[in-house]
CSV table of C-alpha atoms in Angstrom, one decimal:
chain,number,residue,atom,x,y,z
A,24,ASP,CA,-31.5,23.9,68.6
A,25,ALA,CA,-27.9,22.9,68.4
A,26,GLU,CA,-25.4,25.2,70.1
A,27,ILE,CA,-21.9,25.7,71.4
A,28,THR,CA,-21.6,26.7,75.0
A,29,GLN,CA,-18.7,28.0,76.9
A,30,SER,CA,-18.3,28.2,80.7
A,31,PRO,CA,-17.7,30.2,82.8
A,32,ARG,CA,-18.5,33.5,81.0
A,33,HIS,CA,-16.1,35.3,83.4
A,34,LYS,CA,-13.2,34.0,85.5
A,35,ILE,CA,-10.7,35.7,87.7
A,36,THR,CA,-7.8,33.5,88.9
A,37,GLU,CA,-4.4,34.0,90.6
A,38,THR,CA,-1.1,33.6,88.9
A,39,GLY,CA,0.2,30.0,89.1
A,40,ARG,CA,-3.2,28.3,89.5
A,41,GLN,CA,-4.5,25.7,87.1
A,42,VAL,CA,-7.6,26.8,85.2
A,43,THR,CA,-9.9,24.9,82.9
A,44,LEU,CA,-12.3,26.5,80.5
A,45,ALA,CA,-15.2,24.4,79.2
A,46,CYS,CA,-16.5,24.1,75.7
A,47,HIS,CA,-19.5,22.0,74.8
A,48,GLN,CA,-21.2,21.7,71.4
A,49,THR,CA,-24.3,19.9,70.4
A,50,TRP,CA,-23.8,20.3,66.6
A,51,ASN,CA,-22.1,16.9,66.4
A,52,HIS,CA,-19.1,18.6,64.7
A,53,ASN,CA,-15.9,16.7,64.4
A,54,ASN,CA,-13.7,19.8,64.4
A,55,MET,CA,-13.2,22.0,67.5
A,56,PHE,CA,-10.9,25.0,68.0
A,57,TRP,CA,-9.8,27.3,70.8
A,58,TYR,CA,-8.8,30.9,70.0
A,59,ARG,CA,-7.8,33.8,72.2
A,60,GLN,CA,-8.6,37.4,71.2
A,61,ASP,CA,-6.4,40.3,72.3
A,62,LEU,CA,-6.4,43.9,71.2
A,63,GLY,CA,-4.0,44.4,68.4
A,64,HIS,CA,-3.6,40.7,67.7
A,65,GLY,CA,-7.0,39.6,66.6
A,66,LEU,CA,-7.9,35.9,67.1
A,67,ARG,CA,-5.1,33.5,67.4
A,68,LEU,CA,-5.4,29.7,67.4
A,69,ILE,CA,-4.4,27.9,70.6
A,70,HIS,CA,-5.3,24.2,70.0
A,71,TYR,CA,-7.6,22.3,67.8
A,72,SER,CA,-9.0,18.8,67.4
A,73,TYR,CA,-10.3,16.9,64.4
A,74,GLY,CA,-12.0,14.2,66.4
A,75,VAL,CA,-12.0,12.1,69.5
A,76,GLN,CA,-8.4,11.5,70.9
A,77,ASP,CA,-7.0,14.0,68.3
A,78,THR,CA,-5.4,17.2,69.5
A,79,ASN,CA,-3.1,19.6,67.7
A,80,LYS,CA,-1.1,22.7,68.6
A,81,GLY,CA,-1.9,26.1,67.2
A,82,GLU,CA,0.1,29.3,66.9
A,83,VAL,CA,0.1,30.1,70.6
A,84,SER,CA,-0.1,26.8,72.4
A,85,ASP,CA,2.6,27.3,75.1
A,86,GLY,CA,1.1,27.1,78.6
A,87,TYR,CA,-2.2,25.5,77.3
A,88,SER,CA,-3.4,21.9,76.9
A,89,VAL,CA,-6.6,20.3,75.6
A,90,SER,CA,-8.0,16.8,75.6
A,91,ARG,CA,-10.8,15.3,73.5
A,92,SER,CA,-12.5,12.3,75.1
A,93,ASN,CA,-15.9,12.7,73.3
A,94,THR,CA,-17.3,14.6,70.3
A,95,GLU,CA,-19.1,17.2,72.3
A,96,ASP,CA,-16.4,18.6,74.6
A,97,LEU,CA,-13.0,20.2,74.2
A,98,PRO,CA,-11.8,21.7,77.6
A,99,LEU,CA,-8.9,24.1,77.6
A,100,THR,CA,-6.5,23.9,80.5
A,101,LEU,CA,-4.1,26.6,81.6
A,102,GLU,CA,-1.5,24.6,83.5
A,103,SER,CA,-0.1,27.5,85.5
A,104,ALA,CA,-1.9,30.7,84.8
A,105,ALA,CA,0.2,33.8,83.9
A,106,SER,CA,-0.8,37.4,83.6
A,107,SER,CA,0.0,37.2,79.8
A,108,GLN,CA,-2.9,34.7,79.5
A,109,THR,CA,-5.4,37.4,80.5
A,110,SER,CA,-7.6,37.4,77.4
A,111,VAL,CA,-11.0,36.5,75.9
A,112,TYR,CA,-11.1,32.9,74.9
A,113,PHE,CA,-13.4,31.6,72.1
A,114,CYS,CA,-14.3,28.0,71.2
A,115,ALA,CA,-15.4,27.2,67.7
A,116,SER,CA,-16.6,24.1,65.9
A,117,SER,CA,-17.1,23.0,62.3
A,118,SER,CA,-18.2,20.0,60.3
A,119,GLY,CA,-15.2,19.9,58.1
A,120,LEU,CA,-12.7,21.8,55.8
A,121,THR,CA,-15.3,23.3,53.5
A,122,TYR,CA,-17.6,24.4,56.3
A,123,GLY,CA,-17.5,27.6,58.3
A,124,TYR,CA,-17.0,28.1,62.0
A,125,THR,CA,-19.7,28.4,64.7
A,126,PHE,CA,-18.5,30.2,67.7
A,127,GLY,CA,-19.3,30.1,71.4
A,128,SER,CA,-20.0,33.3,73.4
A,129,GLY,CA,-16.5,33.4,74.9
A,130,THR,CA,-14.9,33.3,78.3
A,131,ARG,CA,-13.2,36.4,79.7
A,132,LEU,CA,-10.3,35.3,81.8
A,133,THR,CA,-8.4,37.6,84.1
A,134,VAL,CA,-5.2,36.4,85.8
A,135,VAL,CA,-4.1,38.6,88.8
B,24,LYS,CA,1.8,31.6,57.1
B,25,GLN,CA,-1.4,33.2,56.0
B,26,GLU,CA,-1.7,36.9,56.8
B,27,VAL,CA,-5.1,38.6,56.7
B,28,THR,CA,-5.4,42.3,56.7
B,29,GLN,CA,-8.5,44.5,57.0
B,30,ILE,CA,-8.6,48.1,56.0
B,31,PRO,CA,-9.8,50.5,57.3
B,32,ALA,CA,-9.5,49.6,61.0
B,33,ALA,CA,-12.4,51.9,61.7
B,34,LEU,CA,-15.2,53.5,59.7
B,35,SER,CA,-17.9,55.9,60.5
B,36,VAL,CA,-20.8,56.5,58.0
B,37,PRO,CA,-24.2,58.2,58.1
B,38,GLU,CA,-27.3,56.0,58.1
B,39,GLY,CA,-28.5,54.9,54.7
B,40,GLU,CA,-25.1,54.9,53.0
B,41,ASN,CA,-23.8,51.9,51.1
B,42,LEU,CA,-20.4,50.8,52.2
B,43,VAL,CA,-17.6,48.4,51.4
B,44,LEU,CA,-15.3,46.6,53.9
B,45,ASN,CA,-12.0,45.2,52.6
B,46,CYS,CA,-10.2,42.0,53.4
B,47,SER,CA,-6.9,40.9,51.9
B,48,PHE,CA,-5.0,37.6,52.4
B,49,THR,CA,-1.5,36.6,51.3
B,50,ASP,CA,-2.0,33.0,50.4
B,51,SER,CA,-4.5,32.3,47.7
B,52,ALA,CA,-4.7,28.6,48.4
B,53,ILE,CA,-7.8,28.9,50.6
B,54,TYR,CA,-10.8,26.6,50.9
B,55,ASN,CA,-13.2,29.4,51.8
B,56,LEU,CA,-13.5,32.7,53.5
B,57,GLN,CA,-15.9,33.7,56.2
B,58,TRP,CA,-17.2,37.1,57.3
B,59,PHE,CA,-18.3,37.6,60.9
B,60,ARG,CA,-19.9,40.3,63.0
B,61,GLN,CA,-18.8,40.9,66.6
B,62,ASP,CA,-20.7,43.2,68.9
B,63,PRO,CA,-18.9,44.6,72.0
B,64,GLY,CA,-18.3,42.0,74.6
B,65,LYS,CA,-20.0,39.3,72.5
B,66,GLY,CA,-19.0,36.3,70.4
B,67,LEU,CA,-18.7,36.1,66.7
B,68,THR,CA,-21.8,35.7,64.5
B,69,SER,CA,-21.3,34.3,61.1
B,70,LEU,CA,-22.6,36.5,58.2
B,71,LEU,CA,-21.4,34.8,55.0
B,72,LEU,CA,-19.2,31.9,53.9
B,73,ILE,CA,-17.8,32.0,50.4
B,74,GLN,CA,-16.3,28.8,49.0
B,75,SER,CA,-13.1,29.1,46.9
B,76,SER,CA,-15.0,28.2,43.8
B,77,GLN,CA,-17.6,31.0,44.3
B,78,ARG,CA,-17.3,34.6,43.4
B,79,GLU,CA,-19.9,36.0,45.7
B,80,GLN,CA,-22.6,35.3,48.3
B,81,THR,CA,-25.6,37.4,49.3
B,82,SER,CA,-27.7,37.5,52.4
B,83,GLY,CA,-30.2,40.3,52.7
B,84,ARG,CA,-28.4,43.6,52.5
B,85,LEU,CA,-25.0,41.9,52.7
B,86,ASN,CA,-23.0,40.8,49.7
B,87,ALA,CA,-19.5,39.3,49.9
B,88,SER,CA,-17.2,38.8,47.0
B,89,LEU,CA,-14.1,36.7,46.7
B,90,ASP,CA,-11.2,37.1,44.2
B,91,LYS,CA,-8.7,34.4,45.1
B,92,SER,CA,-6.2,35.3,42.5
B,93,SER,CA,-5.7,38.8,43.9
B,94,GLY,CA,-6.1,37.7,47.5
B,95,ARG,CA,-9.1,40.0,48.2
B,96,SER,CA,-12.6,39.8,49.6
B,97,THR,CA,-15.1,42.6,50.1
B,98,LEU,CA,-18.2,42.9,52.2
B,99,TYR,CA,-20.8,45.2,50.8
B,100,ILE,CA,-23.5,46.6,53.1
B,101,ALA,CA,-26.4,48.3,51.4
B,102,ALA,CA,-28.5,51.0,53.1
B,103,SER,CA,-26.6,50.9,56.4
B,104,GLN,CA,-28.5,51.1,59.6
B,105,PRO,CA,-27.4,52.0,63.2
B,106,GLY,CA,-28.0,48.4,64.1
B,107,ASP,CA,-25.1,47.5,61.7
B,108,SER,CA,-22.7,49.1,64.1
B,109,ALA,CA,-20.2,46.4,65.1
B,110,THR,CA,-16.8,45.0,64.3
B,111,TYR,CA,-16.6,43.0,61.2
B,112,LEU,CA,-14.0,40.3,60.9
B,113,CYS,CA,-12.9,38.2,57.9
B,114,ALA,CA,-11.2,34.8,58.2
B,115,ALA,CA,-9.5,32.8,55.5
B,116,ASN,CA,-9.5,29.0,55.7
B,117,THR,CA,-6.3,27.3,54.6
B,118,GLY,CA,-7.5,23.8,55.4
B,119,ASN,CA,-6.5,23.2,59.0
B,120,GLN,CA,-7.6,26.5,60.5
B,121,PHE,CA,-9.1,29.9,59.8
B,122,TYR,CA,-6.8,33.0,59.9
B,123,PHE,CA,-8.4,36.1,61.1
B,124,GLY,CA,-8.0,39.8,60.3
B,125,THR,CA,-8.1,42.3,63.2
B,126,GLY,CA,-11.4,43.7,62.0
B,127,THR,CA,-13.1,46.9,60.9
B,128,SER,CA,-15.0,48.7,63.5
B,129,LEU,CA,-18.1,50.2,61.9
B,130,THR,CA,-20.2,53.0,63.3
B,131,VAL,CA,-23.4,54.0,61.6
B,132,ILE,CA,-24.6,57.4,62.7
B,133,PRO,CA,-28.4,58.0,62.8
């Protein structure tokens, strides 16, 4: 069965370190998205991609970057982790504008 | 910017009751609206997707309606069960992304 997988499930890192969260989907979806979920804010879009070599900034992109070298993967990098980036991160994918999202199980990141 | 609001933030009902969860959005120019369920510490599970041209969608005991002109969607849960306890999120798709509400936390009491 097709799926969308995030790794790691949990991560603790120190302030200032670079961290990369992985997202891998086997749906063959063109569109992929990264959200963060925080109490009181709901889910907020960080970055998204409509296909290979395409990346776009979302609402809360500062301090984050993504790259899309193939259809299956959209890794999210925190360039220099900050305590404000402690959150739960979700990756999602979709076939296109008229289709819904499929979500991964999330990565809980703690920056100490 | 699209704003999505869900009221109430929390709801507690006895088992067997029918209930309605509300979702409102400020920009009616949406492609579709999706309802999700999220269990504590888990990811989001898609429940229903309603296209902008549709009025409602049904799946088992769940029925979602969409009124674009008034910027409203409702999720109707029939004959609620304790297993329905979760947070329910709605998300409105403006074309380049989904905008999410903060959810309604539902507790169904046995």
